[in-house]
Short mmCIF file of C-alpha atoms in Angstrom, two decimals:
data_model
loop_
_atom_site.label_atom_id
_atom_site.label_comp_id
_atom_site.label_asym_id
_atom_site.label_seq_id
_atom_site.Cartn_x
_atom_site.Cartn_y
_atom_site.Cartn_z
CA MET H 2 10.36 -20.63 -4.39
CA VAL H 3 7.75 -21.97 -6.88
CA LEU H 4 3.90 -21.74 -5.91
CA THR H 5 2.12 -24.36 -7.09
CA GLU H 6 -1.00 -23.98 -8.67
CA ILE H 7 -3.03 -24.87 -5.69
CA ASP H 8 -1.03 -21.75 -3.74
CA LYS H 9 -2.02 -19.29 -6.66
CA LYS H 10 -5.71 -20.37 -6.15
CA ILE H 11 -5.21 -19.57 -2.27
CA ILE H 12 -3.40 -16.29 -3.11
CA ARG H 13 -6.10 -15.72 -5.41
CA ILE H 14 -9.09 -16.35 -2.73
CA LEU H 15 -6.89 -14.08 -0.30
CA GLN H 16 -7.08 -11.31 -2.20
CA GLU H 17 -10.93 -10.86 -2.48
CA ASP H 18 -12.98 -10.10 0.51
CA PHE H 19 -12.38 -12.34 3.30
CA PRO H 20 -15.69 -13.76 4.66
CA LEU H 21 -17.40 -12.50 7.50
CA SER H 22 -18.86 -15.56 9.05
CA PRO H 23 -18.10 -17.40 12.12
CA ASN H 24 -15.77 -20.17 10.17
CA PRO H 25 -14.56 -18.02 6.91
CA TYR H 26 -11.43 -20.40 6.43
CA GLN H 27 -13.68 -23.32 6.40
CA ASP H 28 -15.84 -21.28 3.68
CA LEU H 29 -12.89 -20.59 1.38
CA ALA H 30 -11.53 -24.06 2.05
CA LYS H 31 -14.91 -25.59 0.58
CA LYS H 32 -14.78 -22.97 -2.32
CA LEU H 33 -11.23 -24.25 -2.71
CA GLU H 34 -11.78 -27.90 -2.57
CA ILE H 35 -9.13 -28.36 0.37
CA GLU H 36 -9.01 -28.87 3.60
CA GLU H 37 -9.47 -26.31 6.34
CA THR H 38 -6.03 -27.22 8.30
CA PHE H 39 -4.20 -27.27 5.08
CA LEU H 40 -5.15 -23.62 4.09
CA LEU H 41 -4.01 -22.54 7.42
CA LYS H 42 -0.94 -23.69 7.29
CA ARG H 43 -0.20 -22.33 3.58
CA ILE H 44 -1.59 -18.89 5.09
CA GLU H 45 0.69 -19.39 7.98
CA PHE H 46 3.90 -20.55 5.68
CA PHE H 47 2.79 -17.38 3.45
CA ILE H 48 2.98 -14.86 6.25
CA ASP H 49 6.52 -16.66 7.69
CA ASP H 50 8.09 -16.25 4.19
CA GLY H 51 7.03 -12.47 3.21
CA ILE H 52 4.57 -13.54 0.54
CA ILE H 53 1.90 -12.00 2.60
CA ARG H 54 3.25 -8.63 3.86
CA ARG H 55 0.18 -8.34 6.17
CA PHE H 56 -2.70 -10.30 6.67
CA GLY H 57 -5.86 -8.37 8.20
CA ALA H 58 -8.03 -4.67 7.40
CA ALA H 59 -6.27 -2.49 5.16
CA VAL H 60 -7.70 0.99 6.65
CA LYS H 61 -8.13 4.19 4.83
CA HIS H 62 -6.53 6.68 6.78
CA ARG H 63 -8.05 9.88 5.76
CA GLU H 64 -11.22 7.70 7.61
CA ILE H 65 -9.60 7.38 10.95
CA GLY H 66 -8.10 10.87 11.17
CA TYR H 67 -4.85 11.12 9.00
CA GLU H 68 -6.22 13.89 7.12
CA ALA H 69 -2.64 14.95 5.31
CA ASN H 70 -0.04 12.80 4.05
CA ALA H 71 2.59 13.97 2.17
CA MET H 72 5.35 12.23 -0.02
CA VAL H 73 8.72 13.93 1.28
CA VAL H 74 11.43 13.38 -1.48
CA TRP H 75 14.66 13.76 -0.68
CA GLN H 76 17.77 14.54 -2.15
CA VAL H 77 20.65 13.13 -0.46
CA GLU H 78 24.37 12.05 -1.11
CA ASP H 79 24.77 8.79 -2.90
CA THR H 80 27.16 7.77 -0.29
CA ARG H 81 24.84 8.51 2.48
CA THR H 82 21.21 7.02 1.39
CA LYS H 83 21.83 3.79 3.30
CA GLU H 84 22.79 5.45 6.51
CA VAL H 85 19.88 8.03 6.22
CA GLY H 86 17.13 5.84 4.70
CA LYS H 87 17.44 3.57 7.71
CA ILE H 88 17.17 6.62 10.40
CA MET H 89 14.20 8.25 8.70
CA ALA H 90 12.55 4.45 8.87
CA GLY H 91 12.77 4.56 12.24
CA PHE H 92 10.21 7.56 12.60
CA GLU H 93 6.83 6.44 13.25
CA GLU H 94 5.48 9.52 11.22
CA VAL H 95 7.11 7.36 8.35
CA SER H 96 5.15 4.52 6.75
CA HIS H 97 7.27 3.56 3.41
CA CYS H 98 11.14 4.80 2.59
CA TYR H 99 12.84 3.57 -0.46
CA GLU H 100 15.49 4.77 -2.33
CA ARG H 101 14.50 5.51 -6.14
CA PRO H 102 16.81 6.54 -9.37
CA THR H 103 17.83 9.80 -10.19
CA TYR H 104 17.75 11.35 -14.06
CA PRO H 105 18.55 14.85 -15.12
CA GLN H 106 15.28 16.23 -14.42
CA TRP H 107 14.61 14.03 -11.52
CA GLN H 108 17.77 14.67 -8.66
CA TYR H 109 15.50 13.46 -5.26
CA ASN H 110 16.43 9.89 -4.40
CA LEU H 111 15.35 9.22 -0.94
CA PHE H 112 11.29 8.71 -0.58
CA THR H 113 9.19 8.86 2.39
CA MET H 114 5.50 8.73 3.04
CA VAL H 115 4.62 11.13 6.15
CA HIS H 116 1.10 11.12 7.88
CA GLY H 117 -0.04 13.57 9.65
CA LYS H 118 -3.43 15.17 10.71
CA SER H 119 -2.81 18.53 8.96
CA LYS H 120 -0.16 19.93 6.23
CA GLU H 121 1.33 21.98 8.86
CA GLU H 122 2.43 18.64 10.81
CA CYS H 123 3.02 16.90 7.58
CA GLU H 124 5.39 20.05 7.42
CA GLU H 125 6.85 19.66 11.46
CA ILE H 126 7.45 15.92 11.05
CA ALA H 127 9.60 16.68 7.65
CA LYS H 128 11.52 19.92 9.50
CA LYS H 129 11.96 17.12 12.57
CA ILE H 130 13.57 14.14 9.94
CA ALA H 131 15.63 17.04 8.29
CA HIS H 132 17.23 17.71 11.41
CA SER H 133 17.91 14.07 12.65
CA VAL H 134 19.19 13.08 9.20
CA GLY H 135 20.74 16.61 8.09
CA VAL H 136 19.16 17.14 4.90
CA TRP H 137 17.77 20.31 3.37
CA ASP H 138 17.26 19.64 -0.14
CA TYR H 139 13.42 18.00 0.21
CA ARG H 140 10.25 18.95 -0.78
CA LEU H 141 6.27 17.88 0.51
CA LEU H 142 4.53 16.75 -2.31
CA TYR H 143 0.51 16.54 -1.04
CA SER H 144 -2.12 14.41 -3.29
CA SER H 145 -4.97 17.30 -3.95
CA GLN H 146 -6.82 14.36 -5.80
CA GLU H 147 -6.97 10.58 -5.90
CA PHE H 148 -7.58 8.89 -8.90
CA LYS H 149 -7.36 5.31 -8.09
CA LYS H 150 -6.46 3.68 -5.28
CA THR H 151 -6.85 -0.55 -5.48
CA SER H 152 -5.38 -3.50 -4.62
CA MET H 153 -3.45 -5.51 -6.90
CA ARG H 154 -5.08 -8.48 -8.15
CA TYR H 155 -2.00 -11.28 -8.72
CA PHE H 156 -2.04 -14.42 -11.02
CA CYS H 157 -5.32 -13.33 -12.35
CA GLU H 158 -3.90 -11.78 -15.71
CA MET E 17 -16.24 5.16 15.25
CA ASP E 18 -16.11 4.57 19.38
CA ASN E 19 -13.49 2.89 21.44
CA LEU E 20 -14.68 -0.23 20.94
CA ASP E 21 -14.30 0.17 16.78
CA ARG E 22 -10.90 1.48 17.75
CA SER E 23 -9.88 -1.70 19.71
CA ILE E 24 -11.22 -3.81 17.11
CA LEU E 25 -9.61 -1.74 14.52
CA ASN E 26 -5.84 -2.27 15.95
CA ARG E 27 -6.61 -5.69 16.96
CA ILE E 28 -7.38 -6.79 13.13
CA GLN E 29 -4.83 -4.03 11.03
CA LYS E 30 -1.82 -6.77 11.40
CA GLY E 31 -1.96 -10.10 13.10
CA PHE E 32 -5.55 -10.85 12.25
CA PRO E 33 -5.71 -14.58 13.73
CA ILE E 34 -5.17 -17.38 11.37
CA THR E 35 -7.21 -20.04 13.24
CA SER E 36 -11.07 -21.71 13.07
CA ARG E 37 -12.84 -19.06 14.62
CA PRO E 38 -11.02 -15.56 14.09
CA TYR E 39 -13.75 -13.58 14.93
CA LEU E 40 -14.83 -15.41 18.34
CA GLU E 41 -10.41 -15.14 19.06
CA VAL E 42 -10.87 -11.59 18.70
CA ALA E 43 -14.17 -11.21 20.78
CA SER E 44 -12.79 -12.84 23.80
CA GLN E 45 -9.44 -10.60 23.68
CA LEU E 46 -11.87 -7.95 23.95
CA GLY E 47 -14.51 -9.25 26.09
CA ILE E 48 -17.26 -8.93 23.65
CA SER E 49 -19.12 -11.63 21.45
CA GLU E 50 -18.32 -13.30 18.29
CA ASP E 51 -21.44 -11.62 16.67
CA GLU E 52 -20.19 -8.39 17.75
CA VAL E 53 -16.90 -8.63 16.06
CA ILE E 54 -18.38 -9.21 13.16
CA GLU E 55 -21.44 -6.98 13.14
CA ARG E 56 -18.78 -4.28 13.99
CA ILE E 57 -16.39 -4.70 10.90
CA LYS E 58 -19.12 -5.36 8.68
CA GLY E 59 -19.88 -1.39 9.79
CA LEU E 60 -16.67 -0.34 9.37
CA LYS E 61 -16.46 -1.68 6.33
CA LYS E 62 -19.52 0.10 5.43
CA THR E 63 -18.83 3.27 6.12
CA GLY E 64 -15.28 3.01 4.16
CA VAL E 65 -13.26 2.86 7.34
CA ILE E 66 -12.07 -0.68 6.72
CA ARG E 67 -10.98 -0.23 2.61
CA ARG E 68 -10.52 -4.34 2.36
CA LEU E 69 -9.84 -7.42 4.68
CA GLY E 70 -7.60 -10.46 3.39
CA GLY E 71 -3.82 -10.44 2.71
CA ILE E 72 -1.29 -7.88 1.69
CA PHE E 73 0.96 -9.53 -0.90
CA ASP E 74 4.75 -8.73 -1.41
CA SER E 75 4.35 -8.07 -5.18
CA ARG E 76 8.38 -8.80 -5.17
CA LYS E 77 8.03 -12.57 -3.41
CA LEU E 78 5.56 -13.26 -6.03
CA GLY E 79 7.83 -12.45 -8.95
CA TYR E 80 5.98 -9.38 -9.79
CA LYS E 81 7.69 -5.67 -10.76
CA SER E 82 6.57 -2.56 -9.58
CA THR E 83 7.52 0.70 -9.91
CA LEU E 84 6.71 4.42 -9.65
CA CYS E 85 6.26 6.74 -12.31
CA ALA E 86 5.84 10.62 -12.57
CA ILE E 87 4.09 12.51 -15.60
CA LYS E 88 3.96 15.93 -16.77
CA VAL E 89 0.32 16.60 -17.80
CA PRO E 90 -1.10 20.00 -18.82
CA GLU E 91 -3.83 21.14 -16.81
CA GLU E 92 -6.29 21.18 -19.55
CA ARG E 93 -5.65 17.34 -20.06
CA ILE E 94 -5.66 16.03 -16.65
CA GLU E 95 -8.91 14.07 -16.25
CA GLU E 96 -8.50 12.40 -19.79
CA VAL E 97 -5.04 11.48 -18.96
CA ALA E 98 -5.86 9.93 -15.33
CA GLU E 99 -8.37 7.96 -17.68
CA ILE E 100 -6.41 6.64 -19.77
CA ILE E 101 -3.55 5.48 -16.97
CA ASN E 102 -6.36 4.06 -14.59
CA HIS E 103 -7.64 1.75 -17.32
CA HIS E 104 -4.63 0.04 -17.28
CA LEU E 105 -5.18 -2.89 -14.55
CA GLY E 106 -1.64 -2.75 -13.47
CA VAL E 107 -2.17 0.71 -12.01
CA THR E 108 -2.96 0.41 -8.57
CA HIS E 109 -1.93 4.47 -7.33
CA ASN E 110 -2.47 7.27 -9.19
CA TYR E 111 -2.75 10.69 -7.48
CA LEU E 112 -1.98 14.58 -8.62
CA ARG E 113 0.31 16.01 -7.04
CA ASN E 114 1.43 19.71 -6.39
CA HIS E 115 4.73 19.64 -8.82
CA PRO E 116 5.56 20.35 -12.19
CA TYR E 117 5.27 16.48 -12.82
CA ASN E 118 1.68 16.45 -11.62
CA MET E 119 0.81 12.75 -12.30
CA TRP E 120 2.02 10.22 -10.07
CA PHE E 121 1.33 6.54 -10.46
CA THR E 122 2.13 2.86 -9.58
CA TYR E 123 2.47 0.22 -11.59
CA ILE E 124 3.25 -3.27 -10.75
CA ALA E 125 3.17 -6.21 -13.72
CA PRO E 126 4.40 -9.67 -13.83
CA SER E 127 7.72 -8.74 -15.48
CA ASP E 128 10.32 -6.29 -16.52
CA GLU E 129 9.16 -6.77 -20.07
CA VAL E 130 5.51 -6.28 -19.67
CA LEU E 131 6.45 -3.43 -17.60
CA MET E 132 8.37 -1.37 -19.64
CA ASN E 133 5.75 -2.26 -22.42
CA ALA E 134 3.19 -0.82 -20.49
CA LEU E 135 5.16 2.35 -20.16
CA HIS E 136 5.60 2.68 -23.49
CA GLN E 137 1.96 2.09 -24.22
CA ILE E 138 0.90 4.75 -21.38
CA LYS E 139 3.37 7.13 -23.50
CA LYS E 140 1.91 6.57 -26.74
CA GLU E 141 -1.89 6.49 -25.76
CA THR E 142 -1.38 10.06 -23.59
CA LYS E 143 0.71 11.44 -25.88
CA ILE E 144 3.27 12.46 -23.57
CA ASP E 145 6.80 11.74 -23.64
CA ASP E 146 7.98 13.44 -20.34
CA LEU E 147 7.72 10.38 -17.93
CA ILE E 148 9.89 9.54 -15.49
CA HIS E 149 10.23 5.95 -14.20
CA LEU E 150 11.26 5.48 -10.63
CA PRO E 151 11.75 1.70 -9.41
CA ALA E 152 12.72 1.80 -6.20
CA THR E 153 16.16 0.42 -5.63
CA ASN E 154 16.00 0.17 -1.67
CA PHE E 155 13.38 -0.69 0.69
CA PHE E 156 14.06 0.70 4.16
CA LYS E 157 10.21 0.40 5.19
CA ILE E 158 7.25 -1.18 3.79
CA ASN E 159 4.39 -0.56 6.56
CA VAL E 160 1.00 0.93 6.21
CA ASN E 161 -0.78 0.31 9.81
CA PHE E 162 -2.38 3.25 11.98
CA HIS E 163 -2.50 2.92 15.63
CA LEU E 164 -5.63 4.60 16.65
CA LYS E 165 -5.42 5.96 20.47
CA GLU E 166 -8.02 4.35 22.32
CA ASP E 167 -8.94 7.02 24.65
CA ALA E 168 -10.64 9.46 22.65
#
């Protein structure tokens, strides 16, 4: 899919703070010098096509009571990664689940982000997942400090 | 944060209305006024509960390449190295974690070439060669959406 210059302008403006006015799309359309109906159609297309993964409010999970989040890394046999990844993705406490490459100094190939109210809860969740997939070689990596957390700005380079 | 705030958050984290009067639509679903929805969202942004309102894009669909990296940073250099890494615009997340590979960051770039050059640059700038590059090869779930219980 080739994005037009106007598409890129729309994407750029949707990465900024969305207006908190009664007619936010009309406000954006005016800035972009396009019709509001055209803007609404393009946004709907971006969502249908998956270019926009989610449209709405990004919430800080610490602020809503998910104090602990662990990156759980798993060492899974190569032949089982697809099957295991799908099962792990089915847990509602898991927000992200990816397969990643391994190196001699790094043997964990499945990554899940697990969210809980406490470290103990994260450990319980990881144990529950381990039981369901039969994988026992895993570690919970907690973030002790956040140095940066931003949204990517596309088409701004 | 009260129950109404939670209801609003549950309604607008995903599927924010794509209609001329989105706040009015949320308001009528919750039985409150458009003004109140807008004021509540302003409040949630002010207190930091809402990080941002808008679109979350799929970097792959836009032709961008993304990766996760882990780097082994000596204890006494943590702040300094974090600053060097954060300085790169393509770095969107950077955390300290409890592992010998203690600094974990994500990098998003318009192409593989730009990405690899940037990682090379980071090694040079930090003078740390022990960096592992972990681009995802399979995506089983990408979903950051939290349901808030409305009975509390």
